[in-house]
Structures are given as structure tokens and as C-alpha cells.
mmCIF file of C-alpha atoms and ligand atoms in Angstrom:
data_model
loop_
_atom_site.group_PDB
_atom_site.id
_atom_site.type_symbol
_atom_site.label_atom_id
_atom_site.label_comp_id
_atom_site.label_asym_id
_atom_site.label_seq_id
_atom_site.Cartn_x
_atom_site.Cartn_y
_atom_site.Cartn_z
ATOM 1 C CA MET A 446 0.000 0.000 0.000
ATOM 2 C CA LEU A 447 3.018 2.319 0.304
ATOM 3 C CA ASN A 448 5.040 1.904 -2.863
ATOM 4 C CA ILE A 449 8.299 3.737 -3.283
ATOM 5 C CA ASN A 450 9.069 3.305 -6.946
ATOM 6 C CA ASN A 451 12.637 3.865 -8.011
ATOM 7 C CA ILE A 452 13.047 7.305 -6.452
ATOM 8 C CA SER A 453 16.160 9.432 -6.631
ATOM 9 C CA PHE A 454 16.525 12.733 -4.826
ATOM 10 C CA ALA A 455 19.177 15.449 -4.897
ATOM 11 C CA TYR A 456 19.254 18.714 -2.885
ATOM 12 C CA SER A 457 21.651 20.146 -5.481
ATOM 13 C CA LYS A 458 23.802 18.180 -7.909
ATOM 14 C CA GLU A 459 24.610 14.953 -6.176
ATOM 15 C CA ASN A 460 21.983 12.307 -5.508
ATOM 16 C CA VAL A 461 21.302 11.852 -1.787
ATOM 17 C CA LEU A 462 18.887 8.999 -2.533
ATOM 18 C CA GLU A 463 19.452 6.748 -5.501
ATOM 19 C CA ASP A 464 16.967 4.344 -7.095
ATOM 20 C CA ILE A 465 15.153 3.473 -3.890
ATOM 21 C CA ASN A 466 12.509 0.747 -4.254
ATOM 22 C CA LEU A 467 10.446 -0.280 -1.246
ATOM 23 C CA ASN A 468 6.981 -1.728 -0.878
ATOM 24 C CA ILE A 469 5.640 -1.391 2.638
ATOM 25 C CA SER A 470 2.389 -2.994 3.806
ATOM 26 C CA PHE A 471 -0.126 -2.193 6.517
ATOM 27 C CA GLY A 472 1.047 -3.345 9.918
ATOM 28 C CA GLU A 473 4.762 -3.260 9.215
ATOM 29 C CA PHE A 474 7.023 -1.614 11.780
ATOM 30 C CA VAL A 475 10.024 -0.558 9.723
ATOM 31 C CA ALA A 476 13.334 0.688 11.098
ATOM 32 C CA VAL A 477 15.387 2.781 8.705
ATOM 33 C CA ALA A 478 18.979 2.726 9.897
ATOM 34 C CA GLY A 479 22.372 3.696 8.542
ATOM 35 C CA PRO A 480 25.255 6.057 9.187
ATOM 36 C CA ASN A 481 24.822 9.821 9.582
ATOM 37 C CA GLY A 482 24.113 11.395 6.228
ATOM 38 C CA SER A 483 23.021 8.127 4.597
ATOM 39 C CA GLY A 484 19.647 9.657 3.666
ATOM 40 C CA LYS A 485 17.238 8.504 6.386
ATOM 41 C CA SER A 486 15.648 11.906 7.015
ATOM 42 C CA THR A 487 15.564 12.684 3.302
ATOM 43 C CA LEU A 488 13.747 9.416 2.581
ATOM 44 C CA ILE A 489 11.196 10.128 5.313
ATOM 45 C CA LYS A 490 10.605 13.635 3.939
ATOM 46 C CA CYS A 491 10.117 12.231 0.433
ATOM 47 C CA ILE A 492 7.506 9.762 1.715
ATOM 48 C CA ASN A 493 5.717 12.689 3.356
ATOM 49 C CA ASN A 494 5.916 14.747 0.129
ATOM 50 C CA LEU A 495 7.884 17.479 1.925
ATOM 51 C CA LEU A 496 10.600 16.784 -0.623
ATOM 52 C CA LYS A 497 9.814 15.793 -4.197
ATOM 53 C CA PRO A 498 12.038 13.180 -5.811
ATOM 54 C CA GLN A 499 13.476 14.186 -9.177
ATOM 55 C CA LYS A 500 13.019 10.616 -10.398
ATOM 56 C CA GLY A 501 10.481 7.910 -9.612
ATOM 57 C CA ASN A 502 7.309 8.283 -7.580
ATOM 58 C CA ILE A 503 5.609 7.285 -4.357
ATOM 59 C CA GLU A 504 2.135 5.779 -4.265
ATOM 60 C CA LEU A 505 -0.258 5.475 -1.350
ATOM 61 C CA SER A 506 -2.814 2.755 -2.022
ATOM 62 C CA GLY A 507 -2.170 3.207 -5.717
ATOM 63 C CA LYS A 508 -2.481 7.013 -5.729
ATOM 64 C CA LYS A 509 0.578 9.115 -6.554
ATOM 65 C CA ILE A 510 1.405 11.167 -3.496
ATOM 66 C CA GLY A 511 2.437 14.140 -5.621
ATOM 67 C CA ASN A 512 -1.196 14.441 -6.777
ATOM 68 C CA LEU A 513 -2.675 14.535 -3.257
ATOM 69 C CA SER A 514 -3.441 17.776 -1.398
ATOM 70 C CA LYS A 515 -1.684 18.691 1.834
ATOM 71 C CA ASN A 516 -4.853 17.856 3.754
ATOM 72 C CA GLU A 517 -5.302 14.499 2.046
ATOM 73 C CA ILE A 518 -1.704 13.592 2.919
ATOM 74 C CA ALA A 519 -2.193 14.736 6.534
ATOM 75 C CA SER A 520 -5.182 12.447 6.890
ATOM 76 C CA ILE A 521 -3.052 9.470 5.792
ATOM 77 C CA ILE A 522 0.435 10.287 7.099
ATOM 78 C CA GLY A 523 1.530 11.497 10.532
ATOM 79 C CA TYR A 524 5.062 12.871 10.754
ATOM 80 C CA VAL A 525 7.363 13.587 13.674
ATOM 81 C CA PRO A 526 10.475 15.431 12.508
ATOM 82 C CA GLN A 527 13.958 14.691 13.813
ATOM 83 C CA TYR A 528 14.043 17.786 15.960
ATOM 84 C CA GLU A 529 11.650 20.646 16.584
ATOM 85 C CA GLY A 530 13.078 23.600 18.431
ATOM 86 C CA ARG A 531 11.226 26.347 20.260
ATOM 87 C CA THR A 532 7.902 27.352 18.813
ATOM 88 C CA VAL A 533 5.233 29.937 19.529
ATOM 89 C CA PRO A 534 4.004 29.436 23.095
ATOM 90 C CA THR A 535 1.226 26.823 23.136
ATOM 91 C CA SER A 536 0.069 24.347 25.713
ATOM 92 C CA VAL A 537 0.836 20.663 25.434
ATOM 93 C CA PHE A 538 -2.902 19.957 25.164
ATOM 94 C CA ASN A 539 -3.414 22.363 22.268
ATOM 95 C CA THR A 540 -0.366 21.050 20.445
ATOM 96 C CA VAL A 541 -1.712 17.511 20.591
ATOM 97 C CA LEU A 542 -5.212 18.712 19.682
ATOM 98 C CA LEU A 543 -3.717 20.120 16.462
ATOM 99 C CA GLY A 544 -3.132 16.505 15.450
ATOM 100 C CA ARG A 545 -6.936 16.173 15.251
ATOM 101 C CA LYS A 546 -7.163 19.027 12.724
ATOM 102 C CA PRO A 547 -7.533 16.765 9.658
ATOM 103 C CA HIS A 548 -10.594 15.233 11.389
ATOM 104 C CA PHE A 549 -12.632 18.329 12.225
ATOM 105 C CA SER A 550 -13.604 21.185 9.959
ATOM 106 C CA TRP A 551 -14.509 24.009 12.330
ATOM 107 C CA ALA A 552 -14.257 23.108 15.997
ATOM 108 C CA PRO A 553 -13.071 19.962 17.769
ATOM 109 C CA ALA A 554 -15.802 17.641 19.042
ATOM 110 C CA LYS A 555 -16.019 15.638 22.272
ATOM 111 C CA LYS A 556 -14.348 12.676 20.580
ATOM 112 C CA ASP A 557 -11.330 14.801 19.606
ATOM 113 C CA PHE A 558 -10.808 15.889 23.218
ATOM 114 C CA GLU A 559 -11.147 12.293 24.384
ATOM 115 C CA ILE A 560 -8.512 11.097 21.938
ATOM 116 C CA VAL A 561 -6.136 13.855 23.043
ATOM 117 C CA GLU A 562 -6.575 12.810 26.659
ATOM 118 C CA LYS A 563 -5.995 9.170 25.767
ATOM 119 C CA VAL A 564 -2.714 9.812 23.950
ATOM 120 C CA LEU A 565 -1.501 12.210 26.659
ATOM 121 C CA ASN A 566 -1.928 9.348 29.112
ATOM 122 C CA GLN A 567 -0.269 6.849 26.776
ATOM 123 C CA LEU A 568 2.785 9.083 26.551
ATOM 124 C CA ASP A 569 2.917 9.842 30.243
ATOM 125 C CA LEU A 570 2.136 13.512 29.622
ATOM 126 C CA GLN A 571 -1.073 13.886 31.627
ATOM 127 C CA ASP A 572 0.647 16.092 34.216
ATOM 128 C CA PHE A 573 1.997 18.444 31.566
ATOM 129 C CA SER A 574 -1.172 19.170 29.642
ATOM 130 C CA ILE A 575 -1.442 22.886 30.494
ATOM 131 C CA ARG A 576 2.305 23.559 30.336
ATOM 132 C CA ASP A 577 3.772 25.673 27.528
ATOM 133 C CA ILE A 578 5.745 23.210 25.369
ATOM 134 C CA ASN A 579 8.725 25.598 25.353
ATOM 135 C CA THR A 580 9.189 24.970 29.070
ATOM 136 C CA LEU A 581 9.600 21.199 28.621
ATOM 137 C CA SER A 582 12.827 19.230 28.277
ATOM 138 C CA GLY A 583 13.832 17.974 24.824
ATOM 139 C CA GLY A 584 12.601 14.471 25.620
ATOM 140 C CA GLN A 585 9.281 15.653 27.028
ATOM 141 C CA ARG A 586 8.751 17.841 23.974
ATOM 142 C CA GLN A 587 9.620 14.889 21.726
ATOM 143 C CA ARG A 588 6.852 12.909 23.428
ATOM 144 C CA VAL A 589 4.403 15.757 22.804
ATOM 145 C CA TYR A 590 5.133 15.618 19.068
ATOM 146 C CA ILE A 591 4.745 11.847 19.072
ATOM 147 C CA ALA A 592 1.419 12.328 20.889
ATOM 148 C CA ARG A 593 0.315 14.844 18.250
ATOM 149 C CA ALA A 594 1.083 12.336 15.478
ATOM 150 C CA LEU A 595 -0.766 9.551 17.328
ATOM 151 C CA ALA A 596 -3.818 11.780 17.859
ATOM 152 C CA GLN A 597 -3.932 12.185 14.100
ATOM 153 C CA GLU A 598 -4.797 8.463 13.773
ATOM 154 C CA SER A 599 -3.234 8.333 10.322
ATOM 155 C CA LYS A 600 -2.673 4.983 8.624
ATOM 156 C CA ILE A 601 1.048 5.696 8.274
ATOM 157 C CA LEU A 602 3.296 7.123 10.961
ATOM 158 C CA LEU A 603 6.723 8.477 10.058
ATOM 159 C CA LEU A 604 9.016 9.281 12.948
ATOM 160 C CA ASP A 605 12.540 10.588 12.544
ATOM 161 C CA GLU A 606 14.663 9.363 15.458
ATOM 162 C CA PRO A 607 11.728 9.387 17.894
ATOM 163 C CA THR A 608 13.730 7.939 20.778
ATOM 164 C CA ALA A 609 16.898 9.999 20.367
ATOM 165 C CA ASN A 610 16.193 12.357 23.287
ATOM 166 C CA LEU A 611 14.418 9.922 25.567
ATOM 167 C CA ASP A 612 15.543 8.177 28.727
ATOM 168 C CA LEU A 613 15.488 4.372 28.737
ATOM 169 C CA LYS A 614 12.014 4.046 30.257
ATOM 170 C CA HIS A 615 10.443 6.413 27.767
ATOM 171 C CA GLN A 616 12.371 4.864 24.863
ATOM 172 C CA LEU A 617 10.851 1.519 25.758
ATOM 173 C CA GLU A 618 7.385 3.000 26.252
ATOM 174 C CA VAL A 619 7.447 4.783 22.907
ATOM 175 C CA MET A 620 8.737 1.705 21.069
ATOM 176 C CA LYS A 621 6.148 -0.510 22.757
ATOM 177 C CA LEU A 622 3.381 1.897 21.844
ATOM 178 C CA LEU A 623 4.544 2.078 18.223
ATOM 179 C CA LYS A 624 4.655 -1.714 18.085
ATOM 180 C CA GLU A 625 1.103 -1.937 19.416
ATOM 181 C CA ILE A 626 -0.016 0.586 16.821
ATOM 182 C CA SER A 627 1.606 -1.438 14.046
ATOM 183 C CA ASN A 628 -0.039 -4.597 15.420
ATOM 184 C CA GLU A 629 -3.379 -2.819 14.997
ATOM 185 C CA GLY A 630 -2.634 -2.553 11.266
ATOM 186 C CA PHE A 631 -1.042 0.870 11.073
ATOM 187 C CA THR A 632 2.248 1.278 9.241
ATOM 188 C CA VAL A 633 5.053 2.705 11.339
ATOM 189 C CA ILE A 634 8.349 3.806 9.820
ATOM 190 C CA ILE A 635 11.097 5.186 12.030
ATOM 191 C CA ALA A 636 14.643 6.372 11.511
ATOM 192 C CA ILE A 637 16.689 5.021 14.395
ATOM 193 C CA HIS A 638 20.334 4.706 15.415
ATOM 194 C CA ASP A 639 19.842 2.262 18.244
ATOM 195 C CA LEU A 640 19.999 -1.066 16.414
ATOM 196 C CA GLN A 641 19.390 -3.009 19.595
ATOM 197 C CA MET A 642 16.151 -1.163 20.273
ATOM 198 C CA ALA A 643 15.174 -1.528 16.610
ATOM 199 C CA MET A 644 15.770 -5.304 16.666
ATOM 200 C CA GLN A 645 13.712 -5.668 19.815
ATOM 201 C CA PHE A 646 10.611 -3.975 18.444
ATOM 202 C CA CYS A 647 10.646 -3.562 14.651
ATOM 203 C CA ASN A 648 9.883 -6.344 12.191
ATOM 204 C CA ARG A 649 11.629 -4.989 9.121
ATOM 205 C CA PHE A 650 14.953 -3.261 8.693
ATOM 206 C CA VAL A 651 15.947 -1.031 5.809
ATOM 207 C CA LEU A 652 19.647 -0.240 6.024
ATOM 208 C CA LEU A 653 20.787 2.762 4.006
ATOM 209 C CA LYS A 654 24.317 3.431 2.849
ATOM 210 C CA SER A 655 25.093 6.592 0.871
ATOM 211 C CA GLY A 656 21.533 6.890 -0.349
ATOM 212 C CA ASN A 657 21.180 3.271 -1.447
ATOM 213 C CA VAL A 658 19.298 0.406 0.172
ATOM 214 C CA TYR A 659 22.182 -1.713 1.456
ATOM 215 C CA ALA A 660 19.992 -4.373 3.061
ATOM 216 C CA ASP A 661 16.254 -4.855 3.555
ATOM 217 C CA GLY A 662 14.715 -7.680 5.524
ATOM 218 C CA HIS A 663 14.055 -9.195 8.924
ATOM 219 C CA HIS A 664 16.611 -9.958 11.643
ATOM 220 C CA GLU A 665 18.778 -11.862 9.176
ATOM 221 C CA VAL A 666 20.169 -8.528 7.899
ATOM 222 C CA PHE A 667 22.123 -8.187 11.142
ATOM 223 C CA THR A 668 25.286 -10.067 10.282
ATOM 224 C CA ASN A 669 28.837 -9.113 11.240
ATOM 225 C CA GLU A 670 29.655 -8.482 7.611
ATOM 226 C CA ILE A 671 26.714 -6.193 6.867
ATOM 227 C CA ILE A 672 27.016 -4.137 10.049
ATOM 228 C CA GLU A 673 30.792 -3.818 9.698
ATOM 229 C CA LYS A 674 30.589 -2.671 6.095
ATOM 230 C CA LEU A 675 27.671 -0.352 6.801
ATOM 231 C CA PHE A 676 29.079 1.464 9.831
ATOM 232 C CA GLU A 677 32.801 0.838 9.249
ATOM 233 C CA VAL A 678 33.297 -0.584 12.723
ATOM 234 C CA LYS A 679 34.141 -4.076 13.853
ATOM 235 C CA VAL A 680 31.344 -5.887 15.673
ATOM 236 C CA ASN A 681 30.692 -9.195 17.307
ATOM 237 C CA ILE A 682 27.069 -10.295 17.044
ATOM 238 C CA GLN A 683 25.948 -12.810 19.634
ATOM 239 C CA THR A 684 22.627 -14.394 20.475
ATOM 240 C CA ILE A 685 21.539 -14.196 24.095
ATOM 241 C CA ASP A 686 18.050 -15.260 25.206
ATOM 242 C CA ASN A 687 17.059 -15.661 21.560
ATOM 243 C CA GLN A 688 17.973 -12.068 20.899
ATOM 244 C CA LYS A 689 20.829 -10.799 18.761
ATOM 245 C CA ILE A 690 23.222 -8.526 20.594
ATOM 246 C CA ILE A 691 25.605 -6.302 18.647
ATOM 247 C CA ILE A 692 28.862 -5.719 20.495
ATOM 248 C CA PRO A 693 31.135 -3.089 18.927
ATOM 249 C CA ILE A 694 34.829 -3.979 19.066
ATOM 250 C CA TYR A 695 37.111 -0.999 19.469
ATOM 251 C CA LYS A 696 40.497 -2.729 19.324
ATOM 252 C CA ASN A 697 41.126 -3.644 15.703
ATOM 253 C CA ASP A 698 40.611 -1.631 12.580
ATOM 254 C CA ILE A 699 38.843 -3.541 9.841
HETATM 255 P P1 ADP B 1793 20.469 11.099 7.793
HETATM 256 O O1 ADP B 1793 19.103 11.454 8.269
HETATM 257 O O2 ADP B 1793 20.625 9.665 7.382
HETATM 258 O O3 ADP B 1793 21.545 11.497 8.749
HETATM 259 P P2 ADP B 1793 19.966 13.103 5.767
HETATM 260 O O4 ADP B 1793 18.863 12.577 4.948
HETATM 261 O O5 ADP B 1793 19.657 14.172 6.737
HETATM 262 O O6 ADP B 1793 20.764 11.906 6.443
HETATM 263 O O7 ADP B 1793 21.081 13.673 4.782
HETATM 264 C C1 ADP B 1793 21.540 12.967 3.646
HETATM 265 C C2 ADP B 1793 22.554 13.836 2.903
HETATM 266 O O8 ADP B 1793 21.885 14.997 2.402
HETATM 267 C C3 ADP B 1793 23.689 14.356 3.764
HETATM 268 O O9 ADP B 1793 24.864 14.329 2.989
HETATM 269 C C4 ADP B 1793 23.295 15.767 4.089
HETATM 270 O O10 ADP B 1793 24.417 16.571 4.258
HETATM 271 C C5 ADP B 1793 22.499 16.184 2.867
HETATM 272 N N1 ADP B 1793 21.443 17.150 3.196
HETATM 273 C C6 ADP B 1793 20.464 16.989 4.124
HETATM 274 N N2 ADP B 1793 19.629 18.037 4.152
HETATM 275 C C7 ADP B 1793 20.100 18.919 3.218
HETATM 276 C C8 ADP B 1793 19.670 20.200 2.769
HETATM 277 N N3 ADP B 1793 18.602 20.806 3.280
HETATM 278 N N4 ADP B 1793 20.397 20.787 1.786
HETATM 279 C C9 ADP B 1793 21.491 20.187 1.253
HETATM 280 N N5 ADP B 1793 21.930 18.962 1.633
HETATM 281 C C10 ADP B 1793 21.258 18.338 2.602
HETATM 282 MG MG1 MG B 1794 18.417 12.313 10.011
#
């Protein structure tokens, strides 16, 4: 239902994404990983139509995304950028309520308020609801933006490094929540550096290297060879309690 057909994207001359082909179904929880600058954020922005590929196209349930209006896209795709800095002063509650905007035309209804309350609870933000988001820590603010995307109830959720600013407890809570959402049939795509966290929760891994898909699959993509070539570090991958553990080795150069 999300088809990325042979897209290439360049900010100026050089391609930052090259001939990317991915077909992603409902209910998949996809981790996009790869070194800094490999094109993760660019890919996510192309899927969201914030950037338009020079070559290829992206289809949502068979419709070219370039032909959809901003509102139509917002009703299908929720997006949490990599980092949002200070904004105009607004309460946490109102920020999350904005996520309901594609669902109401003039004023929010009772149901919209109920959904906002539900996601505030899910993200452990109930005590912050009247706070100005600019007074929150980076991690708390990150959770507000995740809450806003969840309130949107879009079929596809794109999150760019959603756990980067979070403490361990909230990383786990966010990943668990995203997994539950994907189990309900929503598609969740995240850029993530923490491979261990990705392996624990995601069920598909797209590894990018210099704008190309270097590997795409389930846990089998995590081999010494692939991870070493991708990140240019030596690793030792072991299985403990049926779970792969990636141990970086600092001693020897490859
Ligand atoms: P990642 O999210 O994997 O770290 P990005 O998609 O942000 O990578 O960046 C991919 C490449 O595109 C990098 O080389 C980066 O420098 C370049 N790039 C990103 N954003 C811009 C921009 N707005 N203008 C020009 N180049 C950019
Ligand atoms: Mg990025």
C-alpha cells in the first residue's frame, strides 16, 4: 500500500537517494537505519511529500502522493520530525489537539478531546497538559510531538529518530506503543540509530548506505559483515536469550 518506486533525490547536484525501491504494507514496523548522512531523514521527507524526488514516484494505495493535497496527505500520514526547536508558546494539550485538525472542519468535538486525553496518558504527559511546550525538556517535547502524530490516527506514521532524546524508560514506552499501533494494522516507519532497540521492536529493517538500500529484511540482515561494512566498525554479534546482541569492538581496525 506504500510503494516507493525507483526514487532518486538530490538537494543540489549529487543524488542523496538513488533508485530506492520499497513496498511497505499495513502493519509493518520498519526501522530505517544507517550512518549519519546516509539519507534517512531525506527518505522520510520524500515519503511525506515534503521533498519531491526528481526521479520515480511514491504511491499510497495506488495514488501518486504528488497528486494529493496537503490535507489528504495529513489524513493518511503522521510525521514527527527529527528535531523541533522552540515554537510559539502553546500548551501541550493544544499542540496535541492540532493533530486532530484533519478530522474536524470548524471546531473539535467531544471525541477529539477524548482522543487527546488518551494519547496524553499513553505518553505519560497527563501532568503536563497545560504547560507551555517551550518549558519542557527535549525528551518531554519529543513525546508531545509523538502524541500529536498519534492523535492524528493516520494509517502511516513516520518518525525521525523518535527515541533519540528519551531516557530508557520512555524509549521503551514509545517503542512498545509504536509496536502496538503497528499490530493494529497501522504502518510505522522510524529512523533510528539504536539497532538493539530496533531489533527488539521492529519487524523490518531497511539499512541505508550513501543513499542506497544496502539491506532490507528481517533480523537476518544483522550479520557481522553487513554491520561492519555499513558502519565501518568491527562488531561481534551474539545471540543471548534468543535475541541478537551487537557488540562493537574498538580494538582492531577492519
Ligand atoms: P540522515 O538522516 O541519514 O543522517 P539526511 O537525509 O539528513 O541523512 O542527509 C543525507 C545527505 O543529504 C547528507 O549528505 C546531508 O548533508 C544532505 N542534506 C540533508 N539536508 C540537506 C539540505 N537541506 N540541503 C542540502 N543537503 C542536505
Ligand atoms: Mg536524520
